[in-house]
Amino acid sequence: MTQHDRSLSPATRSTATGEVPFEADTLLYSRTDKRGLLVDVSTDFCNVSGYDYSELVGAAHKNMPHPDMPKGIGQLSTERLGAGLQMLAYVKNKSKDGRYFWVLSVSWPLEEGYLSIRIKPMSEVRDKVEAAYKTLHADEEEQKLSSAQSVANVITAVQSYGFMDYEDFMSRTLRAEVEAIAENHHTQLSAAQQRYFSMYDTVVKLGREVTGLVDVIQAIRTMPMNMRILASRLENVGGPISAISVNYSQMLEDMSSWIKEFSDGPKSTFSRIKGEIAKGQFQVCANDLLTRMAAQYAEEVKGGDPRKLKEQEILEAQAAASRDYANDALKSIETEVRRLSRSVLDMKRYVTGLSSTRMMCKIEAASLGNSDTALNGIVEQLDDRQNEIERRLAQIIELNAGIQGDSAMLRSME
């Protein structure tokens, strides 16, 4: 083992226990080469870990995590970074004196390795993750899981907490920690963060309205059949009712197809909008970390440490790239909300058709007088459901306009 490939040695006869304290606005930085050996670390990284700079540089980064960490997290990190993807994870690290410190680590792949910036977890997510890690680690030990099985368990655990996938977990978790730190320090979120957070909240509400719309349509799909049964019972006077039921059924099918195309599956319009907003949300938060870290290194360069100039340049380049990624996401969002606006016009035509058919049904009911209370009951149900459809569609239009407004404000910030 050479001096450039060594393990980290704990402090001898250490009796320290518990968690290492550090301020919520502290950023811990490191960069590794392709072999996973540390090339540079920030002063705060040294202070929190308890190791000297000379002890860390050249040591294997994989030696930092605490033994309590599930191996699936490390494997997932290796896979994502190796595939050129960013990585975010809560990590329990061990310090030189035997204590531990939790961080939320965000990592970026580089041509010559990868860099990581860590922040102090302040949100309630960390407690949930810590509990999940205990289960994951125990399963790995007891079941002797392979690397692939450990990674699969991590993804399953993430989804069990309500995240669509790991990207969704990364975006929502980084946002939660950024908001928690801002609240703890009474600082203001950036304008871009506020807009992306607003858009994400809006698209979640949009999803609820679409789900509600699906439920309403499902609830009235049996009504045309009830109308046909009623028409057959009315014999000669039931012909118009039967024709109305056929028209109504067809319009419901058209609406169902529209809803399915909009909301069903990972390639749907809704999934694309939500996914791009999540990407942008992650990137503006990541950009803030990179920019702040670059500024810290710039101060060290000014203070007479030219060795830090390369780290500053790498961080600034990565910050520029994150802005480009956020801009790409914004372009996609703008495209998708325009598509949604056009789709909503189609939906409004369907609703108008339903309204006309409902009116015809009311006319027929009136012509029959009180001879059939069942038809009057169907008309009342159609009225209630129609009103709910129109209300939810109006909400969808309003929420889509909100996303358009936030995206326009983001565009004006460039």
mmCIF file of C-alpha atoms in Angstrom, residues 10-319:
data_model
loop_
_atom_site.group_PDB
_atom_site.id
_atom_site.type_symbol
_atom_site.label_atom_id
_atom_site.label_comp_id
_atom_site.label_asym_id
_atom_site.label_seq_id
_atom_site.Cartn_x
_atom_site.Cartn_y
_atom_site.Cartn_z
ATOM 1 C CA PRO A 10 -8.665 6.218 13.965
ATOM 2 C CA ALA A 11 -7.324 8.065 16.967
ATOM 3 C CA THR A 12 -5.660 5.739 19.449
ATOM 4 C CA ARG A 13 -7.442 5.067 22.757
ATOM 5 C CA SER A 14 -10.396 7.200 21.735
ATOM 6 C CA THR A 15 -13.206 7.359 24.282
ATOM 7 C CA ALA A 16 -15.347 9.910 22.421
ATOM 8 C CA THR A 17 -18.947 8.930 21.755
ATOM 9 C CA GLY A 18 -22.008 10.497 20.179
ATOM 10 C CA GLU A 19 -22.479 12.793 17.216
ATOM 11 C CA VAL A 20 -20.023 15.436 16.046
ATOM 12 C CA PRO A 21 -21.725 18.863 16.223
ATOM 13 C CA PHE A 22 -21.376 21.348 13.383
ATOM 14 C CA GLU A 23 -23.294 24.389 12.162
ATOM 15 C CA ALA A 24 -26.262 24.001 9.817
ATOM 16 C CA ASP A 25 -24.753 26.256 7.137
ATOM 17 C CA THR A 26 -21.471 24.292 6.976
ATOM 18 C CA LEU A 27 -20.491 22.779 3.621
ATOM 19 C CA LEU A 28 -18.171 19.761 3.574
ATOM 20 C CA TYR A 29 -16.377 19.315 0.255
ATOM 21 C CA SER A 30 -14.265 16.566 -1.217
ATOM 22 C CA ARG A 31 -13.035 15.508 -4.646
ATOM 23 C CA THR A 32 -11.740 12.095 -5.613
ATOM 24 C CA ASP A 33 -9.876 10.638 -8.551
ATOM 25 C CA LYS A 34 -11.098 7.727 -10.676
ATOM 26 C CA ARG A 35 -9.808 5.254 -8.115
ATOM 27 C CA GLY A 36 -11.924 6.803 -5.371
ATOM 28 C CA LEU A 37 -8.922 8.349 -3.587
ATOM 29 C CA LEU A 38 -9.363 11.787 -2.065
ATOM 30 C CA VAL A 39 -7.643 14.541 -4.052
ATOM 31 C CA ASP A 40 -8.850 17.530 -2.051
ATOM 32 C CA VAL A 41 -11.028 18.241 0.981
ATOM 33 C CA SER A 42 -12.275 21.472 2.488
ATOM 34 C CA THR A 43 -11.137 22.860 5.820
ATOM 35 C CA ASP A 44 -14.576 22.220 7.313
ATOM 36 C CA PHE A 45 -14.393 18.596 6.163
ATOM 37 C CA CYS A 46 -11.162 18.242 8.155
ATOM 38 C CA ASN A 47 -12.628 20.021 11.168
ATOM 39 C CA VAL A 48 -15.758 17.862 11.340
ATOM 40 C CA SER A 49 -14.093 14.539 10.533
ATOM 41 C CA GLY A 50 -11.188 15.225 12.903
ATOM 42 C CA TYR A 51 -8.559 14.239 10.320
ATOM 43 C CA ASP A 52 -5.750 16.480 9.109
ATOM 44 C CA TYR A 53 -5.654 17.445 5.443
ATOM 45 C CA SER A 54 -2.524 15.336 4.971
ATOM 46 C CA GLU A 55 -4.279 12.289 6.427
ATOM 47 C CA LEU A 56 -7.258 12.588 4.101
ATOM 48 C CA VAL A 57 -5.613 13.364 0.751
ATOM 49 C CA GLY A 58 -4.594 10.106 -0.851
ATOM 50 C CA ALA A 59 -6.874 8.033 1.385
ATOM 51 C CA ALA A 60 -9.776 6.022 0.036
ATOM 52 C CA HIS A 61 -13.072 7.853 0.294
ATOM 53 C CA LYS A 62 -14.865 4.550 0.882
ATOM 54 C CA ASN A 63 -13.293 4.405 4.343
ATOM 55 C CA MET A 64 -15.300 7.411 5.571
ATOM 56 C CA PRO A 65 -18.819 5.904 5.925
ATOM 57 C CA HIS A 66 -19.790 4.417 9.279
ATOM 58 C CA PRO A 67 -20.160 0.607 9.519
ATOM 59 C CA ASP A 68 -23.889 1.166 10.167
ATOM 60 C CA MET A 69 -24.353 2.272 6.558
ATOM 61 C CA PRO A 70 -26.144 -0.212 4.277
ATOM 62 C CA LYS A 71 -23.853 -1.323 1.457
ATOM 63 C CA GLY A 72 -26.648 -0.733 -1.058
ATOM 64 C CA ILE A 73 -26.196 3.034 -0.745
ATOM 65 C CA GLY A 74 -22.515 2.838 -1.662
ATOM 66 C CA GLN A 75 -23.258 0.493 -4.552
ATOM 67 C CA LEU A 76 -26.042 2.722 -5.873
ATOM 68 C CA SER A 77 -23.682 5.697 -5.678
ATOM 69 C CA THR A 78 -21.028 3.816 -7.660
ATOM 70 C CA GLU A 79 -23.573 2.826 -10.305
ATOM 71 C CA ARG A 80 -25.101 6.277 -10.735
ATOM 72 C CA LEU A 81 -21.809 8.174 -10.821
ATOM 73 C CA GLY A 82 -20.351 5.564 -13.167
ATOM 74 C CA ALA A 83 -23.296 6.141 -15.485
ATOM 75 C CA GLY A 84 -22.688 9.908 -15.461
ATOM 76 C CA LEU A 85 -25.607 10.650 -13.121
ATOM 77 C CA GLN A 86 -25.672 12.805 -10.028
ATOM 78 C CA MET A 87 -26.173 11.142 -6.668
ATOM 79 C CA LEU A 88 -27.776 12.203 -3.407
ATOM 80 C CA ALA A 89 -27.877 10.189 -0.214
ATOM 81 C CA TYR A 90 -27.941 10.536 3.532
ATOM 82 C CA VAL A 91 -24.637 9.219 4.870
ATOM 83 C CA LYS A 92 -23.535 8.405 8.387
ATOM 84 C CA ASN A 93 -19.771 8.993 8.515
ATOM 85 C CA LYS A 94 -17.287 8.072 11.214
ATOM 86 C CA SER A 95 -14.885 10.646 12.624
ATOM 87 C CA LYS A 96 -11.296 10.061 13.671
ATOM 88 C CA ASP A 97 -12.124 10.063 17.375
ATOM 89 C CA GLY A 98 -14.812 7.367 17.035
ATOM 90 C CA ARG A 99 -17.862 9.614 16.883
ATOM 91 C CA TYR A 100 -20.204 9.909 13.885
ATOM 92 C CA PHE A 101 -21.743 12.691 11.838
ATOM 93 C CA TRP A 102 -24.713 12.577 9.490
ATOM 94 C CA VAL A 103 -24.654 14.453 6.201
ATOM 95 C CA LEU A 104 -26.776 14.778 3.102
ATOM 96 C CA SER A 105 -24.234 14.188 0.365
ATOM 97 C CA VAL A 106 -24.692 15.456 -3.199
ATOM 98 C CA SER A 107 -22.175 14.125 -5.733
ATOM 99 C CA TRP A 108 -21.348 14.983 -9.329
ATOM 100 C CA PRO A 109 -19.389 12.816 -11.789
ATOM 101 C CA LEU A 110 -16.270 14.357 -13.305
ATOM 102 C CA GLU A 111 -13.967 13.135 -16.063
ATOM 103 C CA GLU A 112 -11.242 12.505 -13.490
ATOM 104 C CA GLY A 113 -13.470 11.234 -10.644
ATOM 105 C CA TYR A 114 -16.265 12.939 -8.762
ATOM 106 C CA LEU A 115 -16.887 15.736 -6.278
ATOM 107 C CA SER A 116 -19.209 15.799 -3.296
ATOM 108 C CA ILE A 117 -20.738 18.560 -1.208
ATOM 109 C CA ARG A 118 -22.336 17.643 2.093
ATOM 110 C CA ILE A 119 -24.767 19.592 4.221
ATOM 111 C CA LYS A 120 -26.086 18.974 7.716
ATOM 112 C CA PRO A 121 -29.478 17.222 7.643
ATOM 113 C CA MET A 122 -32.079 19.355 9.372
ATOM 114 C CA SER A 123 -35.397 18.013 8.066
ATOM 115 C CA GLU A 124 -37.560 15.197 9.427
ATOM 116 C CA VAL A 125 -36.549 13.042 6.455
ATOM 117 C CA ARG A 126 -33.250 12.154 8.122
ATOM 118 C CA ASP A 127 -34.974 10.349 11.022
ATOM 119 C CA LYS A 128 -37.021 8.265 8.577
ATOM 120 C CA VAL A 129 -33.910 7.434 6.586
ATOM 121 C CA GLU A 130 -31.971 6.441 9.705
ATOM 122 C CA ALA A 131 -34.720 3.977 10.638
ATOM 123 C CA ALA A 132 -34.807 2.635 7.072
ATOM 124 C CA TYR A 133 -31.020 2.208 7.033
ATOM 125 C CA LYS A 134 -31.149 0.050 10.162
ATOM 126 C CA THR A 135 -33.574 -2.307 8.439
ATOM 127 C CA LEU A 136 -31.607 -2.321 5.182
ATOM 128 C CA HIS A 137 -28.322 -2.992 6.980
ATOM 129 C CA ALA A 138 -29.851 -5.791 9.055
ATOM 130 C CA ASP A 139 -31.293 -7.427 5.925
ATOM 131 C CA GLU A 140 -27.902 -7.265 4.194
ATOM 132 C CA GLU A 141 -26.197 -8.911 7.138
ATOM 133 C CA GLU A 142 -28.821 -11.573 7.838
ATOM 134 C CA GLN A 143 -29.682 -12.497 4.252
ATOM 135 C CA LYS A 144 -26.182 -12.110 2.773
ATOM 136 C CA LEU A 145 -27.583 -10.022 -0.054
ATOM 137 C CA SER A 146 -25.708 -9.419 -3.291
ATOM 138 C CA SER A 147 -24.914 -5.852 -4.397
ATOM 139 C CA ALA A 148 -27.795 -5.909 -6.878
ATOM 140 C CA GLN A 149 -30.218 -7.114 -4.208
ATOM 141 C CA SER A 150 -29.047 -4.416 -1.774
ATOM 142 C CA VAL A 151 -29.599 -1.694 -4.380
ATOM 143 C CA ALA A 152 -33.049 -3.096 -5.181
ATOM 144 C CA ASN A 153 -33.912 -2.960 -1.466
ATOM 145 C CA VAL A 154 -32.847 0.693 -1.336
ATOM 146 C CA ILE A 155 -35.115 1.586 -4.277
ATOM 147 C CA THR A 156 -38.003 -0.341 -2.736
ATOM 148 C CA ALA A 157 -37.517 1.477 0.578
ATOM 149 C CA VAL A 158 -37.519 4.848 -1.205
ATOM 150 C CA GLN A 159 -40.766 4.040 -3.010
ATOM 151 C CA SER A 160 -42.364 2.803 0.219
ATOM 152 C CA TYR A 161 -42.024 6.342 1.574
ATOM 153 C CA GLY A 162 -44.093 7.737 -1.300
ATOM 154 C CA PHE A 163 -41.379 8.721 -3.781
ATOM 155 C CA MET A 164 -42.002 7.796 -7.423
ATOM 156 C CA ASP A 165 -38.373 6.860 -8.041
ATOM 157 C CA TYR A 166 -34.878 7.767 -6.864
ATOM 158 C CA GLU A 167 -34.816 11.015 -8.875
ATOM 159 C CA ASP A 168 -38.008 12.100 -7.141
ATOM 160 C CA PHE A 169 -36.406 11.242 -3.790
ATOM 161 C CA MET A 170 -33.318 13.304 -4.655
ATOM 162 C CA SER A 171 -35.310 16.362 -5.705
ATOM 163 C CA ARG A 172 -37.780 16.423 -2.830
ATOM 164 C CA THR A 173 -35.168 15.560 -0.207
ATOM 165 C CA LEU A 174 -32.681 18.232 -1.261
ATOM 166 C CA ARG A 175 -35.495 20.761 -1.284
ATOM 167 C CA ALA A 176 -36.598 19.695 2.217
ATOM 168 C CA GLU A 177 -33.082 20.148 3.589
ATOM 169 C CA VAL A 178 -32.550 23.488 1.845
ATOM 170 C CA GLU A 179 -35.826 24.765 3.301
ATOM 171 C CA ALA A 180 -34.986 23.435 6.773
ATOM 172 C CA ILE A 181 -31.578 25.133 6.770
ATOM 173 C CA ALA A 182 -33.087 28.417 5.539
ATOM 174 C CA GLU A 183 -35.695 28.277 8.299
ATOM 175 C CA ASN A 184 -33.056 27.446 10.912
ATOM 176 C CA HIS A 185 -30.883 30.386 9.881
ATOM 177 C CA HIS A 186 -33.757 32.757 9.030
ATOM 178 C CA THR A 187 -32.390 33.193 5.519
ATOM 179 C CA GLN A 188 -34.244 33.765 2.269
ATOM 180 C CA LEU A 189 -34.513 31.154 -0.442
ATOM 181 C CA SER A 190 -33.273 32.278 -3.840
ATOM 182 C CA ALA A 191 -35.839 33.576 -6.324
ATOM 183 C CA ALA A 192 -35.256 30.556 -8.574
ATOM 184 C CA GLN A 193 -35.745 28.164 -5.668
ATOM 185 C CA GLN A 194 -38.991 29.864 -4.680
ATOM 186 C CA ARG A 195 -40.354 29.607 -8.232
ATOM 187 C CA TYR A 196 -39.397 25.966 -8.691
ATOM 188 C CA PHE A 197 -40.773 25.049 -5.259
ATOM 189 C CA SER A 198 -44.014 26.833 -6.161
ATOM 190 C CA MET A 199 -44.210 24.966 -9.471
ATOM 191 C CA TYR A 200 -43.630 21.620 -7.797
ATOM 192 C CA ASP A 201 -46.349 22.280 -5.216
ATOM 193 C CA THR A 202 -48.683 23.340 -8.025
ATOM 194 C CA VAL A 203 -48.048 20.237 -10.120
ATOM 195 C CA VAL A 204 -48.765 18.059 -7.062
ATOM 196 C CA LYS A 205 -52.135 19.833 -6.687
ATOM 197 C CA LEU A 206 -52.689 19.368 -10.411
ATOM 198 C CA GLY A 207 -52.155 15.649 -9.969
ATOM 199 C CA ARG A 208 -54.772 15.522 -7.214
ATOM 200 C CA GLU A 209 -57.300 17.302 -9.413
ATOM 201 C CA VAL A 210 -56.650 14.917 -12.296
ATOM 202 C CA THR A 211 -57.048 11.941 -9.958
ATOM 203 C CA GLY A 212 -60.337 13.408 -8.769
ATOM 204 C CA LEU A 213 -61.450 13.868 -12.365
ATOM 205 C CA VAL A 214 -60.675 10.225 -13.098
ATOM 206 C CA ASP A 215 -62.729 9.172 -10.072
ATOM 207 C CA VAL A 216 -65.716 11.240 -11.211
ATOM 208 C CA ILE A 217 -65.634 9.805 -14.720
ATOM 209 C CA GLN A 218 -65.362 6.291 -13.328
ATOM 210 C CA ALA A 219 -68.351 6.968 -11.079
ATOM 211 C CA ILE A 220 -70.648 7.962 -13.965
ATOM 212 C CA ARG A 221 -69.573 5.329 -16.491
ATOM 213 C CA THR A 222 -72.374 3.057 -15.296
ATOM 214 C CA MET A 223 -75.046 5.700 -15.914
ATOM 215 C CA PRO A 224 -75.411 5.137 -19.696
ATOM 216 C CA MET A 225 -76.089 1.449 -18.987
ATOM 217 C CA ASN A 226 -78.692 2.427 -16.393
ATOM 218 C CA MET A 227 -80.274 4.746 -18.947
ATOM 219 C CA ARG A 228 -80.478 1.944 -21.540
ATOM 220 C CA ILE A 229 -82.069 -0.401 -19.018
ATOM 221 C CA LEU A 230 -84.576 2.318 -18.194
ATOM 222 C CA ALA A 231 -85.257 2.953 -21.905
ATOM 223 C CA SER A 232 -86.013 -0.715 -22.532
ATOM 224 C CA ARG A 233 -88.527 -0.638 -19.693
ATOM 225 C CA LEU A 234 -90.252 2.444 -21.115
ATOM 226 C CA GLU A 235 -90.785 0.597 -24.426
ATOM 227 C CA ASN A 236 -92.064 2.967 -27.163
ATOM 228 C CA VAL A 237 -91.226 6.222 -25.358
ATOM 229 C CA GLY A 238 -87.771 4.982 -24.387
ATOM 230 C CA GLY A 239 -86.146 5.425 -27.809
ATOM 231 C CA PRO A 240 -84.777 8.944 -27.217
ATOM 232 C CA ILE A 241 -83.403 7.915 -23.839
ATOM 233 C CA SER A 242 -81.562 4.995 -25.439
ATOM 234 C CA ALA A 243 -80.031 7.264 -28.105
ATOM 235 C CA ILE A 244 -78.958 9.781 -25.460
ATOM 236 C CA SER A 245 -77.279 7.004 -23.459
ATOM 237 C CA VAL A 246 -75.235 5.916 -26.504
ATOM 238 C CA ASN A 247 -74.015 9.481 -27.115
ATOM 239 C CA TYR A 248 -73.190 9.975 -23.458
ATOM 240 C CA SER A 249 -71.295 6.708 -23.297
ATOM 241 C CA GLN A 250 -69.183 7.649 -26.321
ATOM 242 C CA MET A 251 -68.289 11.026 -24.863
ATOM 243 C CA LEU A 252 -67.263 9.405 -21.589
ATOM 244 C CA GLU A 253 -64.997 7.043 -23.531
ATOM 245 C CA ASP A 254 -63.406 10.033 -25.302
ATOM 246 C CA MET A 255 -62.846 11.768 -21.978
ATOM 247 C CA SER A 256 -61.359 8.609 -20.464
ATOM 248 C CA SER A 257 -58.919 8.336 -23.373
ATOM 249 C CA TRP A 258 -57.869 11.957 -22.868
ATOM 250 C CA ILE A 259 -57.343 11.411 -19.149
ATOM 251 C CA LYS A 260 -55.344 8.241 -19.767
ATOM 252 C CA GLU A 261 -53.087 9.960 -22.286
ATOM 253 C CA PHE A 262 -52.570 12.886 -19.926
ATOM 254 C CA SER A 263 -51.999 11.108 -16.632
ATOM 255 C CA ASP A 264 -51.380 7.381 -17.066
ATOM 256 C CA GLY A 265 -47.811 6.104 -16.972
ATOM 257 C CA PRO A 266 -44.288 7.548 -16.844
ATOM 258 C CA LYS A 267 -44.511 8.913 -20.407
ATOM 259 C CA SER A 268 -47.767 10.795 -19.879
ATOM 260 C CA THR A 269 -47.964 14.573 -20.151
ATOM 261 C CA PHE A 270 -48.438 14.915 -16.390
ATOM 262 C CA SER A 271 -45.448 12.688 -15.595
ATOM 263 C CA ARG A 272 -43.265 14.647 -18.010
ATOM 264 C CA ILE A 273 -44.290 17.985 -16.490
ATOM 265 C CA LYS A 274 -43.752 16.769 -12.935
ATOM 266 C CA GLY A 275 -40.457 15.080 -13.820
ATOM 267 C CA GLU A 276 -39.009 18.178 -15.485
ATOM 268 C CA ILE A 277 -40.084 20.402 -12.597
ATOM 269 C CA ALA A 278 -38.424 17.963 -10.178
ATOM 270 C CA LYS A 279 -35.217 18.112 -12.244
ATOM 271 C CA GLY A 280 -35.220 21.883 -12.243
ATOM 272 C CA GLN A 281 -35.942 21.978 -8.510
ATOM 273 C CA PHE A 282 -32.966 19.713 -7.845
ATOM 274 C CA GLN A 283 -30.652 21.701 -10.108
ATOM 275 C CA VAL A 284 -31.377 25.119 -8.580
ATOM 276 C CA CYS A 285 -30.711 23.703 -5.120
ATOM 277 C CA ALA A 286 -27.546 21.945 -6.312
ATOM 278 C CA ASN A 287 -26.407 25.132 -8.041
ATOM 279 C CA ASP A 288 -26.693 27.021 -4.773
ATOM 280 C CA LEU A 289 -24.404 24.488 -3.044
ATOM 281 C CA LEU A 290 -21.849 24.621 -5.859
ATOM 282 C CA THR A 291 -21.866 28.418 -5.996
ATOM 283 C CA ARG A 292 -21.440 28.770 -2.233
ATOM 284 C CA MET A 293 -18.625 26.219 -2.178
ATOM 285 C CA ALA A 294 -16.864 27.943 -5.066
ATOM 286 C CA ALA A 295 -17.102 31.247 -3.196
ATOM 287 C CA GLN A 296 -15.473 29.681 -0.136
ATOM 288 C CA TYR A 297 -12.575 28.422 -2.228
ATOM 289 C CA ALA A 298 -12.267 31.820 -3.903
ATOM 290 C CA GLU A 299 -11.740 33.327 -0.446
ATOM 291 C CA GLU A 300 -9.025 30.768 0.303
ATOM 292 C CA VAL A 301 -7.294 31.625 -2.982
ATOM 293 C CA LYS A 302 -7.412 35.307 -2.056
ATOM 294 C CA GLY A 303 -6.004 34.370 1.336
ATOM 295 C CA GLY A 304 -2.857 33.016 -0.308
ATOM 296 C CA ASP A 305 -3.601 29.347 -1.017
ATOM 297 C CA PRO A 306 -3.197 28.918 -4.808
ATOM 298 C CA ARG A 307 -3.705 25.132 -4.507
ATOM 299 C CA LYS A 308 -7.416 25.804 -4.123
ATOM 300 C CA LEU A 309 -7.723 27.589 -7.483
ATOM 301 C CA LYS A 310 -8.336 24.331 -9.346
ATOM 302 C CA GLU A 311 -11.128 23.373 -6.948
ATOM 303 C CA GLN A 312 -12.700 26.792 -7.401
ATOM 304 C CA GLU A 313 -12.594 26.415 -11.189
ATOM 305 C CA ILE A 314 -14.067 22.896 -11.066
ATOM 306 C CA LEU A 315 -16.897 24.073 -8.819
ATOM 307 C CA GLU A 316 -17.645 27.101 -10.986
ATOM 308 C CA ALA A 317 -17.754 24.916 -14.102
ATOM 309 C CA GLN A 318 -20.114 22.474 -12.394
ATOM 310 C CA ALA A 319 -22.310 25.363 -11.222
#
